mmCIF file of C-alpha atoms in Angstrom:
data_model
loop_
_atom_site.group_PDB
_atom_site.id
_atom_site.type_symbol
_atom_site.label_atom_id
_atom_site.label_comp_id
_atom_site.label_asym_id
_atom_site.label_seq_id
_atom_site.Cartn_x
_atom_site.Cartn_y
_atom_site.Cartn_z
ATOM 1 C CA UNK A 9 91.912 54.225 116.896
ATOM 2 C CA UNK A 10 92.130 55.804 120.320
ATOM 3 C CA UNK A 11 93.591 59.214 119.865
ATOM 4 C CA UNK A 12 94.044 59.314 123.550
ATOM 5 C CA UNK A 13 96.249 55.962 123.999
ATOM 6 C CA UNK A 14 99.488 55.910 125.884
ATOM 7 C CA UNK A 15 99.847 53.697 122.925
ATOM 8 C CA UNK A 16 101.836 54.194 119.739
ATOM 9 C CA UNK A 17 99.324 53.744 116.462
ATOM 10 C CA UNK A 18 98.925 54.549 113.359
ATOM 11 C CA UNK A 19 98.059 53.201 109.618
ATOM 12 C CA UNK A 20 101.026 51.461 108.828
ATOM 13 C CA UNK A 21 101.637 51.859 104.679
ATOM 14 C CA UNK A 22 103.492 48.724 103.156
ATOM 15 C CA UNK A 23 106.366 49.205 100.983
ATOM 16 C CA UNK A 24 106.085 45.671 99.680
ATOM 17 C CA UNK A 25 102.392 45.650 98.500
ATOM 18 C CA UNK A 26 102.335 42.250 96.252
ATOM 19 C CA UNK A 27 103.156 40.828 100.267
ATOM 20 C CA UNK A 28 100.545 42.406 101.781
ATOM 21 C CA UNK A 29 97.015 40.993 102.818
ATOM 22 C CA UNK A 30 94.068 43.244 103.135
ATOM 23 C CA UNK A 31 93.270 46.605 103.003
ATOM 24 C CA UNK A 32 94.927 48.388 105.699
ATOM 25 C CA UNK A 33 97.848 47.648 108.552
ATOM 26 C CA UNK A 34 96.798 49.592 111.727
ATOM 27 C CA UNK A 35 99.051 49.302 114.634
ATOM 28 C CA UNK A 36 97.818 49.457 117.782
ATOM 29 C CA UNK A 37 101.502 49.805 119.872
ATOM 30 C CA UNK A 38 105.377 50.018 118.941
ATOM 31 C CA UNK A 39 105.662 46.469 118.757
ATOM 32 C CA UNK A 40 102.926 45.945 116.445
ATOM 33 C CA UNK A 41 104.782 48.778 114.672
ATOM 34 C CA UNK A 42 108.270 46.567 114.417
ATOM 35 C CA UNK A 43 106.510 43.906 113.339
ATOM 36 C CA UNK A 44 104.472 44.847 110.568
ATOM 37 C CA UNK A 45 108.120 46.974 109.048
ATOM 38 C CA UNK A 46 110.012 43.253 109.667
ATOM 39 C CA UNK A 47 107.277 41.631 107.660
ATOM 40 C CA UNK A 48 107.084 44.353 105.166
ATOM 41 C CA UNK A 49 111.238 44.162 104.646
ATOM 42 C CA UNK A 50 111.944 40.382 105.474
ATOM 43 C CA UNK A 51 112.358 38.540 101.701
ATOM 44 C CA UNK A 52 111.593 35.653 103.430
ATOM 45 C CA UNK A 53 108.099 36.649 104.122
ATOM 46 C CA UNK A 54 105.899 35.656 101.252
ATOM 47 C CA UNK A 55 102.288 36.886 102.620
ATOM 48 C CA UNK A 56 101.465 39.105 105.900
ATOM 49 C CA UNK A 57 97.992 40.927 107.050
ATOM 50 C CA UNK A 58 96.953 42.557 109.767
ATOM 51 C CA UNK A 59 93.598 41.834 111.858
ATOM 52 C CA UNK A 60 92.495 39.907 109.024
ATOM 53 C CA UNK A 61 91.327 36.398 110.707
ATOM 54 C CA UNK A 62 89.032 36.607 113.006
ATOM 55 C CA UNK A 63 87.983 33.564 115.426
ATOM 56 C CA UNK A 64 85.307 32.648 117.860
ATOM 57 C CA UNK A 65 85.881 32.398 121.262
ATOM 58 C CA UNK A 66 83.945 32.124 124.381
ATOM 59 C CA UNK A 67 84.397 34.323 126.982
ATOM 60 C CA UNK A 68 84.690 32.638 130.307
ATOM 61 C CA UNK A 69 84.014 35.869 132.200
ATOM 62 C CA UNK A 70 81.090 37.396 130.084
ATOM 63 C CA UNK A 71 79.589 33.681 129.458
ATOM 64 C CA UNK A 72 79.069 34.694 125.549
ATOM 65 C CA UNK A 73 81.029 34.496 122.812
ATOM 66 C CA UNK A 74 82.850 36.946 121.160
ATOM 67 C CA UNK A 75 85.153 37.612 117.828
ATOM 68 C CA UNK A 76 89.154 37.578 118.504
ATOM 69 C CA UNK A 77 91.066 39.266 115.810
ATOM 70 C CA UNK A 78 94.380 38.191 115.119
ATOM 71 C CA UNK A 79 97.074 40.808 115.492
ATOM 72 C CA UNK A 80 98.656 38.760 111.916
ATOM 73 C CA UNK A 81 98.756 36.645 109.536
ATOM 74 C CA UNK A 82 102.085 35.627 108.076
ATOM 75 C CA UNK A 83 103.535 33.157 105.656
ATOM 76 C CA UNK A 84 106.968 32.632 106.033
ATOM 77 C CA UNK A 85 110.026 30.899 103.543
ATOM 78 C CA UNK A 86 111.791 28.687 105.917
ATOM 79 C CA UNK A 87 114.643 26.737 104.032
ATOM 80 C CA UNK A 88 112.613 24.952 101.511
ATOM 81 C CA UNK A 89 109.119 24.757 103.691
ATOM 82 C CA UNK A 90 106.149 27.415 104.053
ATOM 83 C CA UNK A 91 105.143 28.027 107.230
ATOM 84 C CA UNK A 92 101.778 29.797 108.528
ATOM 85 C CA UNK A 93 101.839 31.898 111.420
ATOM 86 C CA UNK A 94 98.860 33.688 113.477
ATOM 87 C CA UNK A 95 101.130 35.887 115.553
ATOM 88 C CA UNK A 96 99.649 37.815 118.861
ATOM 89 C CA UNK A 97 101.527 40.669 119.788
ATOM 90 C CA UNK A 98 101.773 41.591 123.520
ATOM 91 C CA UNK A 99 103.777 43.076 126.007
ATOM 92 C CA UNK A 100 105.338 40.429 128.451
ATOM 93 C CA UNK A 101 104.024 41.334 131.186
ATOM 94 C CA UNK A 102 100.421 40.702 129.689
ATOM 95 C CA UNK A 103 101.209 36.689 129.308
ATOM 96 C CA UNK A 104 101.642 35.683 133.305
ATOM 97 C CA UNK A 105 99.409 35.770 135.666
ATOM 98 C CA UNK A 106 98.822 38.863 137.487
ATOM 99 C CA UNK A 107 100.734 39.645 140.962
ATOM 100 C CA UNK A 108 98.947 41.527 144.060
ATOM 101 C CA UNK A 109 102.570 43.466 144.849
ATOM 102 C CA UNK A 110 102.157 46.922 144.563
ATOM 103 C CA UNK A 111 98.598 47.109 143.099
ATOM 104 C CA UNK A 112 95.787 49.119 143.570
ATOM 105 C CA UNK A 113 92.583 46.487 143.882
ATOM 106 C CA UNK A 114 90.654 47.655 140.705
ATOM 107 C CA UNK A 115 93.797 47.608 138.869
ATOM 108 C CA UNK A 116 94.172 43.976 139.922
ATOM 109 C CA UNK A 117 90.610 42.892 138.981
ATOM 110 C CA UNK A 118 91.420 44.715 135.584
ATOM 111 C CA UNK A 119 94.592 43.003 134.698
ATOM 112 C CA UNK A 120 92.492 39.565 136.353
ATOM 113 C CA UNK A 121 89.793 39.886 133.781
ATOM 114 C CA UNK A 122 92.218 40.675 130.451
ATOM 115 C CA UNK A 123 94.347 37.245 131.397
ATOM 116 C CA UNK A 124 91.405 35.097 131.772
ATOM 117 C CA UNK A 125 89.816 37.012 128.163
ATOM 118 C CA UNK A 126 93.900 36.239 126.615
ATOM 119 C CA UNK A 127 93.753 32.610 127.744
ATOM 120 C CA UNK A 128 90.055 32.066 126.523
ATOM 121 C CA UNK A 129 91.238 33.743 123.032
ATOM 122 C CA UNK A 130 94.506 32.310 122.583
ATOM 123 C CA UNK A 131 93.166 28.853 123.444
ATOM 124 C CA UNK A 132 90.464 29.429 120.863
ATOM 125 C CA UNK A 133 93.413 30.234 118.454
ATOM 126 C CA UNK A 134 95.296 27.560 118.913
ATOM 127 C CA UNK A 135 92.634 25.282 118.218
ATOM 128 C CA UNK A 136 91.732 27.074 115.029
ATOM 129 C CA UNK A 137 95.653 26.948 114.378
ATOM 130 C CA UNK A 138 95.846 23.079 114.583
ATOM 131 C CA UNK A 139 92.841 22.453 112.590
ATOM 132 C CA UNK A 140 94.824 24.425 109.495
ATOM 133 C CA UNK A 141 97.807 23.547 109.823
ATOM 134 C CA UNK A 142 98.775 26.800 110.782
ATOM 135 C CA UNK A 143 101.326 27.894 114.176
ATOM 136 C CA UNK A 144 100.313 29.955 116.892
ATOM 137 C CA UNK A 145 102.489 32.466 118.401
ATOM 138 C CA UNK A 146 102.361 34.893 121.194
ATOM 139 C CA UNK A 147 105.405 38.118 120.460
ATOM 140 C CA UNK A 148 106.698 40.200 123.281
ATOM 141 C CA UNK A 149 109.467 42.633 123.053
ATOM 142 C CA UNK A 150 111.642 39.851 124.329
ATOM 143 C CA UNK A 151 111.324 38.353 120.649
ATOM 144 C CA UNK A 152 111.040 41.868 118.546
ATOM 145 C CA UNK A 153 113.835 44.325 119.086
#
């Protein structure tokens, strides 16, 4: 973990350990944070990990390709169905496009480069999503309050 991060993080320490995947939860941001105590306290979450999948993706930018790890896993009791999740946690303003307005020009070729890296992992994702039967989501703090 960055110890220097504007970033909220930490070893998150389950409560619920028979729901718990993995060795250890490490947040890397207050959402991530939210999430991992919703999973820990919701009954109808039967399984949850942290980082624990990781998939392939290529890299448009780089031309290579690299591991994406997961933000979660969950398995979730809904009604009388199990549902899989991989679940992406991000602030909103990380899933549009970049804008020029106000911007410095190597803060705009920064923010560039980590949308086309999201799309080329979260397209990856979905793909490895559909092939399991699993769902793909992205979280913002629009969806976790």
């Amino acid at each position: 973990m960055n110890k220097n991060s504007k970033y909220r993080q930490g070893i998150f320490k389950p409560v619920n350990l028979e729901k718990f995947i993995g060795e250890r939860a490490v947040y890397r941001s207050g959402l991530e944070l939210k999430f991992f105590r919703f999973c820990d306290n919701n009954p109808n979450v039967v399984k949850w990990g942290s980082e624990n999948i990781k998939i392939p993706y290529f890299n448009k930018l780089t031309g290579r390709t690299h591991r994406y790890h997961i933000d979660n896993y969950v398995v979730i009791k809904e009604g009388d169905s199990i549902t899989k999740y991989c679940v992406e946690i991000k602030p909103y303003k990380q899933t549009l496009p970049p804008t020029t307005k106000y911007k410095k020009k190597s803060n705009l070729i920064y923010e560039q480069k980590q949308y086309v890296t999201n799309q080329c992992k979260w397209e990856a994702a979905k793909k490895y999503c559909e092939g399991r039967g699993y769902k793909f989501l992205i979280l913002t703090e629009r969806e976790i309050s």
